[in-house]
Short mmCIF file of C-alpha atoms and ligand atoms in Angstrom, two decimals:
data_model
loop_
_atom_site.label_atom_id
_atom_site.label_comp_id
_atom_site.label_asym_id
_atom_site.label_seq_id
_atom_site.Cartn_x
_atom_site.Cartn_y
_atom_site.Cartn_z
CA MET A 558 -40.04 25.61 -58.25
CA PRO A 559 -39.96 29.16 -57.21
CA LEU A 560 -39.73 28.04 -53.60
CA LEU A 561 -36.66 25.87 -54.37
CA LEU A 562 -34.99 28.83 -56.03
CA LEU A 563 -35.87 31.10 -53.11
CA CYS A 564 -34.57 28.42 -50.73
CA ARG A 565 -31.23 28.15 -52.65
CA ARG A 566 -30.82 31.96 -52.58
CA LEU A 567 -31.59 32.10 -48.80
CA LEU A 568 -29.20 29.43 -48.09
CA LEU A 569 -26.52 31.20 -50.02
CA LEU A 570 -27.26 34.44 -48.43
CA LEU A 571 -27.15 32.85 -44.96
CA LEU A 572 -23.92 31.05 -45.61
CA LEU A 573 -22.40 34.38 -46.76
CA VAL A 574 -23.65 36.12 -43.68
CA ALA A 575 -22.16 33.44 -41.61
CA ALA A 576 -18.86 33.67 -43.25
CA SER A 577 -18.67 37.38 -42.83
CA HIS A 578 -19.63 37.14 -39.21
CA GLY A 579 -18.47 34.73 -36.52
CA TYR A 580 -15.88 32.68 -38.36
CA ALA A 581 -13.62 35.72 -39.10
CA ALA A 582 -12.99 35.83 -35.36
CA GLY A 583 -10.08 33.28 -35.73
CA ASP A 584 -10.91 31.26 -32.87
CA THR A 585 -12.77 28.76 -34.91
CA ASN A 586 -11.82 26.33 -37.62
CA GLY A 587 -13.73 23.72 -39.55
CA TYR A 588 -13.09 20.08 -38.73
CA ASP A 589 -13.87 16.86 -40.51
CA SER A 590 -17.39 16.06 -38.91
CA SER A 591 -17.02 12.42 -39.71
CA MET A 592 -14.72 12.22 -36.64
CA CYS A 593 -17.79 12.40 -34.38
CA LEU A 594 -20.55 9.83 -33.89
CA LYS A 595 -23.49 12.25 -34.03
CA GLU A 596 -26.10 9.50 -33.73
CA PRO A 597 -25.78 5.98 -32.09
CA MET A 598 -24.28 3.70 -34.62
CA ALA A 599 -25.23 -0.09 -34.56
CA CYS A 600 -22.28 -2.48 -35.14
CA GLY A 601 -23.75 -5.99 -34.94
CA ASN A 602 -25.61 -6.07 -31.66
CA VAL A 603 -23.68 -3.18 -30.18
CA SER A 604 -24.79 0.34 -30.00
CA ILE A 605 -21.73 2.75 -30.42
CA SER A 606 -22.10 6.35 -29.32
CA TYR A 607 -19.89 9.22 -28.15
CA PRO A 608 -17.68 9.21 -26.03
CA PHE A 609 -16.81 6.15 -28.09
CA TYR A 610 -15.33 6.81 -31.55
CA LEU A 611 -14.41 4.80 -34.59
CA SER A 612 -10.77 4.18 -35.04
CA SER A 613 -11.32 4.59 -38.80
CA GLU A 614 -12.20 8.22 -38.15
CA ILE A 615 -8.95 9.23 -36.47
CA LYS A 616 -7.95 12.39 -38.21
CA ASP A 617 -5.67 15.50 -38.07
CA LEU A 618 -6.75 18.18 -35.79
CA ASN A 619 -4.89 21.42 -34.97
CA GLY A 620 -1.81 19.81 -36.40
CA TYR A 621 -2.04 16.72 -34.33
CA SER A 622 -2.19 13.62 -36.29
CA SER A 623 -4.19 10.83 -34.86
CA SER A 624 -6.76 12.89 -33.12
CA TYR A 625 -10.24 11.76 -32.33
CA CYS A 626 -13.67 12.83 -31.15
CA GLY A 627 -14.14 10.94 -27.89
CA TYR A 628 -12.34 9.91 -24.71
CA PRO A 629 -8.94 8.55 -24.65
CA GLY A 630 -8.92 4.73 -25.02
CA LEU A 631 -12.55 4.35 -26.35
CA ALA A 632 -11.63 3.62 -29.80
CA ILE A 633 -13.97 1.07 -31.69
CA GLU A 634 -13.36 -0.96 -34.61
CA CYS A 635 -16.41 -2.23 -36.52
CA ASN A 636 -15.64 -4.93 -39.13
CA ASP A 637 -18.41 -7.08 -40.61
CA GLY A 638 -20.72 -6.50 -37.68
CA LYS A 639 -18.01 -7.28 -35.24
CA THR A 640 -17.20 -4.81 -32.70
CA MET A 641 -13.61 -4.85 -31.52
CA MET A 642 -11.45 -2.93 -29.13
CA GLN A 643 -7.82 -2.89 -28.73
CA LEU A 644 -6.29 -2.78 -25.36
CA ASP A 645 -2.55 -2.79 -24.42
CA GLY A 646 -0.35 -4.48 -26.90
CA PRO A 647 -1.53 -6.05 -30.13
CA TYR A 648 -4.56 -7.87 -28.63
CA LYS A 649 -8.03 -6.98 -29.74
CA TYR A 650 -11.20 -8.02 -27.66
CA LEU A 651 -14.68 -8.55 -28.89
CA VAL A 652 -17.10 -5.96 -27.54
CA LYS A 653 -20.22 -7.92 -26.32
CA ASN A 654 -22.17 -4.81 -25.06
CA ILE A 655 -21.78 -1.30 -23.99
CA SER A 656 -23.96 0.01 -21.27
CA TYR A 657 -24.40 3.86 -21.20
CA GLY A 658 -25.43 5.91 -18.11
CA SER A 659 -25.58 9.62 -17.35
CA TYR A 660 -26.16 11.89 -14.42
CA GLY A 661 -26.72 15.45 -15.33
CA ASN A 662 -24.26 16.22 -18.09
CA ASP A 663 -21.89 13.55 -17.11
CA SER A 664 -21.68 10.19 -18.72
CA TYR A 665 -20.41 6.97 -17.44
CA GLY A 666 -20.93 3.32 -18.21
CA ASN A 667 -19.21 0.11 -18.86
CA VAL A 668 -18.20 -2.13 -21.79
CA SER A 669 -18.27 -5.89 -21.74
CA LEU A 670 -15.44 -7.63 -23.57
CA ALA A 671 -14.09 -11.09 -24.34
CA ASP A 672 -10.91 -12.61 -25.91
CA PRO A 673 -11.98 -13.60 -29.41
CA VAL A 674 -9.31 -16.46 -29.33
CA VAL A 675 -11.02 -17.82 -26.13
CA LEU A 676 -14.49 -17.50 -27.70
CA GLU A 677 -13.47 -19.43 -30.77
CA ASP A 678 -11.68 -22.08 -28.73
CA ARG A 679 -14.71 -23.99 -27.58
CA SER A 680 -12.78 -26.36 -25.28
CA SER A 681 -13.03 -26.26 -21.65
CA CYS A 682 -9.37 -25.21 -21.28
CA PRO A 683 -8.50 -22.52 -23.79
CA LYS A 684 -5.08 -21.25 -24.06
CA VAL A 685 -4.17 -18.34 -21.83
CA ASP A 686 -0.90 -16.48 -22.69
CA HIS A 687 -1.17 -12.91 -21.91
CA ASN A 688 -2.30 -10.57 -19.19
CA VAL A 689 -5.15 -7.99 -19.92
CA THR A 690 -3.74 -4.60 -19.29
CA ILE A 691 -5.21 -1.14 -20.12
CA PRO A 692 -3.06 1.42 -22.00
CA TRP A 693 -1.74 4.20 -19.68
CA PHE A 694 -3.50 6.90 -21.65
CA SER A 695 -6.94 5.01 -21.48
CA TRP A 696 -9.87 6.32 -19.36
CA LEU A 697 -11.07 2.79 -18.93
CA TYR A 698 -10.57 0.96 -15.68
CA PHE A 699 -11.61 -2.33 -14.05
CA PRO A 700 -14.68 -1.65 -12.07
CA GLY A 701 -13.93 -3.07 -8.60
CA MET A 702 -17.65 -4.12 -8.21
CA SER A 703 -17.63 -6.45 -11.14
CA VAL A 704 -14.10 -7.69 -11.69
CA ASP A 705 -12.48 -10.66 -10.20
CA TYR A 706 -9.23 -12.34 -11.51
CA LEU A 707 -8.22 -15.82 -12.26
CA VAL A 708 -4.40 -16.21 -11.80
CA PHE A 709 -2.64 -18.88 -13.98
CA PHE A 710 0.56 -20.42 -12.60
CA LEU A 711 2.02 -22.09 -15.62
CA ASP A 712 4.75 -24.57 -16.02
CA CYS A 713 5.82 -24.89 -12.51
CA SER A 714 8.21 -27.20 -10.54
CA PHE A 715 8.44 -27.51 -6.78
CA PRO A 716 11.91 -27.92 -5.37
CA ALA A 717 11.89 -28.74 -1.50
CA PRO A 718 10.73 -25.67 0.35
CA ILE A 719 8.10 -24.34 -2.07
CA VAL A 720 4.70 -25.63 -1.31
CA ARG A 721 2.48 -26.49 -4.18
CA PRO A 722 -1.24 -25.27 -4.33
CA PRO A 723 -3.88 -27.83 -3.51
CA ALA A 724 -4.57 -30.28 -6.10
CA THR A 725 -8.18 -28.84 -6.72
CA TYR A 726 -6.50 -25.94 -8.44
CA GLN A 727 -4.33 -28.04 -10.63
CA LEU A 728 -4.84 -27.82 -14.32
CA THR A 729 -5.55 -31.21 -15.95
CA CYS A 730 -6.15 -29.88 -19.47
CA GLY A 731 -5.04 -27.37 -21.97
CA ASN A 732 -1.89 -26.65 -23.77
CA ILE A 733 0.24 -25.50 -20.70
CA GLY A 734 3.76 -26.67 -21.04
CA ALA A 735 5.86 -29.41 -19.36
CA GLY A 736 5.55 -28.62 -15.68
CA GLN A 737 2.57 -28.56 -13.47
CA SER A 738 0.18 -25.70 -13.86
CA PHE A 739 -2.47 -24.20 -11.59
CA VAL A 740 -5.32 -21.70 -11.77
CA LEU A 741 -6.60 -19.85 -8.66
CA PRO A 742 -9.13 -17.12 -8.28
CA LYS A 743 -7.12 -14.25 -7.05
CA ASP A 744 -8.99 -13.96 -3.74
CA LYS A 745 -7.78 -17.39 -2.96
CA VAL A 746 -4.19 -16.47 -3.55
CA PRO A 747 -3.60 -14.25 -0.44
CA GLU A 748 -4.05 -17.16 1.89
CA TYR A 749 -1.09 -18.74 0.18
CA ASN A 750 0.90 -15.60 0.66
CA ILE A 751 3.76 -17.48 2.29
CA TYR A 752 4.66 -18.96 -1.06
CA TYR A 753 3.06 -16.74 -3.49
CA GLY A 754 6.58 -15.10 -3.87
CA SER A 755 8.06 -18.58 -4.26
CA LEU A 756 5.36 -19.43 -6.71
CA SER A 757 6.65 -16.82 -8.99
CA GLN A 758 10.08 -18.44 -8.91
CA ALA A 759 8.64 -21.97 -9.24
CA CYS A 760 6.54 -21.08 -12.23
CA ASN A 761 7.81 -20.08 -15.68
CA LYS A 762 4.65 -17.97 -16.26
CA ILE A 763 2.05 -16.11 -14.32
CA ILE A 764 -1.10 -14.81 -16.13
CA GLU A 765 -3.85 -12.70 -14.63
CA VAL A 766 -7.06 -12.73 -16.45
CA PRO A 767 -10.06 -10.50 -15.43
CA VAL A 768 -13.45 -12.29 -15.10
CA LEU A 769 -16.87 -11.22 -14.11
CA SER A 770 -17.05 -11.43 -10.36
CA ASP A 771 -19.51 -13.94 -9.00
CA ASN A 772 -21.72 -12.23 -6.53
CA SER A 773 -23.72 -15.42 -5.96
CA GLY A 774 -21.10 -16.81 -3.75
CA ASP A 775 -19.27 -19.97 -4.67
CA SER A 776 -19.82 -20.81 -8.12
CA GLU A 777 -19.51 -24.25 -9.93
CA TRP A 778 -16.17 -23.03 -11.12
CA SER A 779 -13.55 -25.72 -11.35
CA SER A 780 -9.87 -25.57 -12.71
CA ASP A 781 -10.67 -28.00 -15.58
CA GLU A 782 -13.71 -25.90 -16.69
CA TYR A 783 -12.26 -22.33 -16.59
CA GLY A 784 -13.18 -21.96 -20.29
CA GLN A 785 -16.84 -21.16 -19.38
CA VAL A 786 -15.61 -18.45 -17.06
CA LEU A 787 -13.47 -16.84 -19.57
CA ARG A 788 -16.03 -16.91 -22.40
CA GLN A 789 -18.28 -14.77 -20.21
CA GLY A 790 -15.66 -12.05 -20.66
CA PHE A 791 -15.00 -9.26 -18.39
CA GLN A 792 -15.99 -5.64 -17.82
CA LEU A 793 -14.24 -2.24 -18.16
CA ALA A 794 -15.82 1.07 -17.14
CA TRP A 795 -15.43 4.75 -17.84
CA ASN A 796 -16.50 8.03 -16.31
CA GLU A 797 -15.94 11.65 -16.55
CA SER A 798 -13.44 11.83 -13.69
CA LYS A 799 -10.44 12.38 -15.96
CA ARG A 800 -12.28 15.02 -17.91
CA SER A 801 -10.75 18.55 -17.99
CA ALA A 802 -12.78 21.71 -17.25
CA ASN A 803 -12.47 22.67 -20.84
CA CYS A 804 -13.99 19.35 -22.02
CA ALA A 805 -16.71 19.63 -19.40
CA GLN A 806 -17.53 23.06 -20.64
CA CYS A 807 -17.51 21.93 -24.24
CA GLU A 808 -19.91 19.03 -23.63
CA GLN A 809 -22.26 21.27 -21.56
CA SER A 810 -22.58 23.48 -24.76
CA ASN A 811 -23.47 20.35 -26.78
CA GLY A 812 -19.96 19.90 -28.07
CA ARG A 813 -17.79 16.84 -28.34
CA CYS A 814 -14.27 16.77 -26.94
CA GLY A 815 -11.39 16.33 -29.26
CA TYR A 816 -8.13 14.58 -27.89
CA ASN A 817 -4.95 13.89 -29.25
CA GLN A 818 -2.87 10.68 -29.16
CA GLU A 819 -1.27 11.77 -25.74
CA GLY A 820 -4.81 11.96 -24.33
CA ASN A 821 -4.77 15.83 -24.14
CA PHE A 822 -7.88 17.85 -24.74
CA ILE A 823 -7.18 19.78 -27.98
CA GLY A 824 -10.52 21.32 -28.96
CA CYS A 825 -14.23 21.42 -28.79
CA LEU A 826 -15.94 19.93 -31.75
CA CYS A 827 -19.30 21.70 -32.39
CA PRO A 828 -22.46 20.59 -34.06
CA ASP A 829 -22.10 23.54 -36.63
CA GLY A 830 -19.07 21.87 -37.97
CA ARG A 831 -16.64 24.33 -36.33
CA GLU A 832 -13.91 23.75 -33.77
CA HIS A 833 -13.98 25.98 -30.78
CA SER A 834 -11.30 26.30 -28.09
CA ARG A 835 -13.84 26.07 -25.27
CA ASN A 836 -17.45 25.80 -25.91
CA CYS A 837 -20.01 26.01 -28.77
CA SER A 838 -21.75 29.02 -27.32
CA GLY A 839 -20.71 32.55 -28.55
CA SER A 840 -19.55 32.71 -32.10
CA GLY A 841 -20.09 30.05 -34.68
CA LYS A 842 -23.80 29.20 -33.98
CA PRO A 843 -25.28 27.81 -37.01
CA PHE A 844 -27.02 30.51 -39.06
CA VAL A 845 -28.89 28.28 -41.23
CA SER A 846 -31.87 27.43 -39.19
CA SER A 847 -33.62 24.09 -39.11
CA THR A 848 -36.85 25.70 -40.42
CA THR A 849 -35.09 26.97 -43.45
CA LEU A 850 -33.63 23.47 -44.15
CA LEU A 851 -36.93 21.85 -43.62
CA LEU A 852 -38.53 24.31 -45.99
CA CYS A 853 -36.00 23.52 -48.64
CA LYS A 854 -36.33 19.80 -48.19
CA GLY A 855 -39.95 20.11 -48.81
CA GLY A 856 -39.22 22.16 -52.05
CA HIS A 857 -37.32 19.18 -53.47
CA ARG A 858 -40.47 16.96 -53.60
C1 NAG B 1168 -25.95 -10.89 -31.42
O1 NAG B 1168 -26.84 -11.32 -30.48
C2 NAG B 1168 -27.30 -12.69 -30.78
C3 NAG B 1168 -28.35 -13.05 -29.80
O2 NAG B 1168 -27.90 -12.80 -28.45
C4 NAG B 1168 -26.21 -13.57 -30.86
O3 NAG B 1168 -26.51 -14.98 -31.15
C5 NAG B 1168 -25.11 -13.17 -31.80
O4 NAG B 1168 -24.03 -14.08 -31.72
C6 NAG B 1168 -24.67 -11.84 -31.54
N1 NAG B 1168 -23.83 -11.29 -32.54
C7 NAG B 1168 -22.74 -10.85 -32.44
C8 NAG B 1168 -21.88 -10.46 -33.70
O5 NAG B 1168 -22.08 -10.75 -31.38
C1 NAG B 1169 -26.51 -4.19 -22.89
O1 NAG B 1169 -26.45 -2.80 -22.53
C2 NAG B 1169 -27.89 -2.35 -22.44
C3 NAG B 1169 -27.80 -0.87 -22.08
O2 NAG B 1169 -27.06 -0.11 -22.91
C4 NAG B 1169 -28.61 -3.19 -21.50
O3 NAG B 1169 -30.06 -2.73 -21.45
C5 NAG B 1169 -28.61 -4.69 -21.83
O4 NAG B 1169 -29.23 -5.36 -20.73
C6 NAG B 1169 -27.22 -5.16 -22.04
N1 NAG B 1169 -27.25 -6.51 -22.54
C7 NAG B 1169 -26.43 -7.28 -21.82
C8 NAG B 1169 -26.50 -8.73 -22.64
O5 NAG B 1169 -25.66 -7.27 -21.02
C1 NAG B 1170 -26.05 20.72 -18.04
O1 NAG B 1170 -25.66 21.57 -18.99
C2 NAG B 1170 -26.55 22.62 -19.15
C3 NAG B 1170 -26.02 23.66 -20.26
O2 NAG B 1170 -26.23 22.97 -21.41
C4 NAG B 1170 -26.65 23.46 -17.69
O3 NAG B 1170 -27.55 24.46 -17.89
C5 NAG B 1170 -27.09 22.48 -16.68
O4 NAG B 1170 -26.99 23.16 -15.44
C6 NAG B 1170 -26.12 21.24 -16.69
N1 NAG B 1170 -26.61 20.29 -15.70
C7 NAG B 1170 -25.93 19.81 -14.78
C8 NAG B 1170 -26.58 18.97 -13.73
O5 NAG B 1170 -24.66 20.10 -14.56
C1 NAG B 1171 -22.61 -1.56 -15.89
O1 NAG B 1171 -22.56 -2.98 -15.32
C2 NAG B 1171 -23.41 -3.30 -14.12
C3 NAG B 1171 -23.28 -4.82 -14.14
O2 NAG B 1171 -22.02 -5.12 -13.61
C4 NAG B 1171 -24.85 -2.95 -14.48
O3 NAG B 1171 -25.55 -3.24 -13.24
C5 NAG B 1171 -24.95 -1.47 -14.85
O4 NAG B 1171 -26.13 -1.16 -15.00
C6 NAG B 1171 -24.05 -1.33 -16.11
N1 NAG B 1171 -24.30 0.14 -16.70
C7 NAG B 1171 -23.81 1.31 -16.20
C8 NAG B 1171 -24.07 2.47 -16.96
O5 NAG B 1171 -23.26 1.34 -15.19
C1 NAG B 1172 0.96 -10.69 -15.46
O1 NAG B 1172 0.72 -9.97 -14.32
C2 NAG B 1172 1.18 -10.44 -13.20
C3 NAG B 1172 0.60 -9.49 -12.01
O2 NAG B 1172 0.89 -8.21 -12.34
C4 NAG B 1172 2.72 -10.50 -13.31
O3 NAG B 1172 3.24 -11.00 -11.97
C5 NAG B 1172 3.13 -11.32 -14.37
O4 NAG B 1172 4.56 -11.27 -14.53
C6 NAG B 1172 2.55 -10.92 -15.56
N1 NAG B 1172 2.75 -11.81 -16.80
C7 NAG B 1172 3.25 -11.56 -17.94
C8 NAG B 1172 3.44 -12.64 -18.86
O5 NAG B 1172 3.54 -10.38 -18.19
C1 NAG B 1173 -14.47 7.12 -11.92
O1 NAG B 1173 -13.40 6.48 -12.44
C2 NAG B 1173 -12.21 6.43 -11.55
C3 NAG B 1173 -11.11 5.75 -12.28
O2 NAG B 1173 -10.83 6.58 -13.47
C4 NAG B 1173 -12.61 5.50 -10.45
O3 NAG B 1173 -11.54 5.50 -9.45
C5 NAG B 1173 -13.87 6.12 -9.72
O4 NAG B 1173 -14.37 5.24 -8.70
C6 NAG B 1173 -14.99 6.31 -10.66
N1 NAG B 1173 -16.14 6.99 -10.11
C7 NAG B 1173 -17.34 6.63 -10.18
C8 NAG B 1173 -18.40 7.37 -9.47
O5 NAG B 1173 -17.71 5.47 -10.58
C1 NAG B 1174 -18.37 29.95 -23.64
O1 NAG B 1174 -17.15 30.74 -23.89
C2 NAG B 1174 -17.30 32.03 -23.99
C3 NAG B 1174 -15.98 32.70 -24.34
O2 NAG B 1174 -15.38 32.02 -25.38
C4 NAG B 1174 -17.78 32.48 -22.47
O3 NAG B 1174 -18.05 33.96 -22.53
C5 NAG B 1174 -19.02 31.87 -22.08
O4 NAG B 1174 -19.20 31.98 -20.74
C6 NAG B 1174 -18.69 30.13 -22.24
N1 NAG B 1174 -20.06 29.59 -22.04
C7 NAG B 1174 -20.11 28.61 -21.03
C8 NAG B 1174 -21.46 27.96 -20.99
O5 NAG B 1174 -19.14 28.22 -20.40
#
């Protein structure tokens, strides 16, 4: 019991010292520490870590509403073990996996996504009605190594000069409208360059869908089985190339970068629960040492 009491006094003292010291400097504020994922969090089968952040933990920071602790565009929603990500527009995608990598202090990686509508529609020809686009502020990009596209030419009619694509690419299934429809791997489209322009006039709708690239040469892909390919989803990647010098310095000092809705760096969120303008070194180091906390935890038993 005396130990516990001593601990409380010690903690109080340390907090008072801390308050009278570094924090009076004015360059630090507290922030809501729930903004940052301190430990990897499991959502279903997916492990979520910084630079991803939970869209449910978007907060006010420095007067910017909708600020977050992570990189622009890496917001995650976790609902009932389902991990979702919103890209451009209202469309949300199921996160199948996130793969993290690092070199030195720099992080990079990729995230595997799939359209939940396509996943639920178990048919061989699910409905395809929108492009997959990345919001302008997002740091995500389609990694050239692993992305191919299927191009859907929907509801087409071919008056005289316009040449129709070969029958192997014609869709014979799916809810695709009145006219003829075709789906081509994008790398097969250039050879029809002459009429690609005309195809956009011949067809009511053109949809480009990213898919995993098939590095094993020609697959068993066929136009009336494209559902299989779409259900495998696609990849997006991120790296530190868009990171400002301030954010890099922040991360090197063990901080997390805070960004606002416009994708501007607005502060360094430090493990001591304080926000610094640049890095977590200097003022604001935690005065309550881990040994003190350990001692006090022991006192509770
Ligand atoms: C988790 O992984 C298992 C096995 O791979 C799979 O059957 C299940 O559907 C996955 N759950 C989610 C929510 O993706
Ligand atoms: C998911 O990502 C981890 C790395 O974070 C990797 O080890 C694993 O193979 C990936 N799983 C799938 C199904 O791609
Ligand atoms: C990573 O950051 C630490 C500071 O925390 C620094 O000492 C080290 O040189 C950095 N490593 C690289 C490869 O930049
Ligand atoms: C990203 O995806 C590729 C497969 O396309 C994989 O080889 C790689 O290990 C993944 N992870 C990272 C961190 O790049
Ligand atoms: C989808 O993207 C392609 C290529 O950028 C474009 O030609 C087409 O009009 C887009 N479709 C829709 C419905 O926005
Ligand atoms: C980093 O991302 C940019 C796009 O933001 C990309 O062009 C570049 O190739 C990536 N660098 C690496 C090493 O993957
Ligand atoms: C952290 O910032 C302080 C000034 O705020 C500066 O003196 C120091 O060099 C910085 N540390 C690093 C590692 O950049």
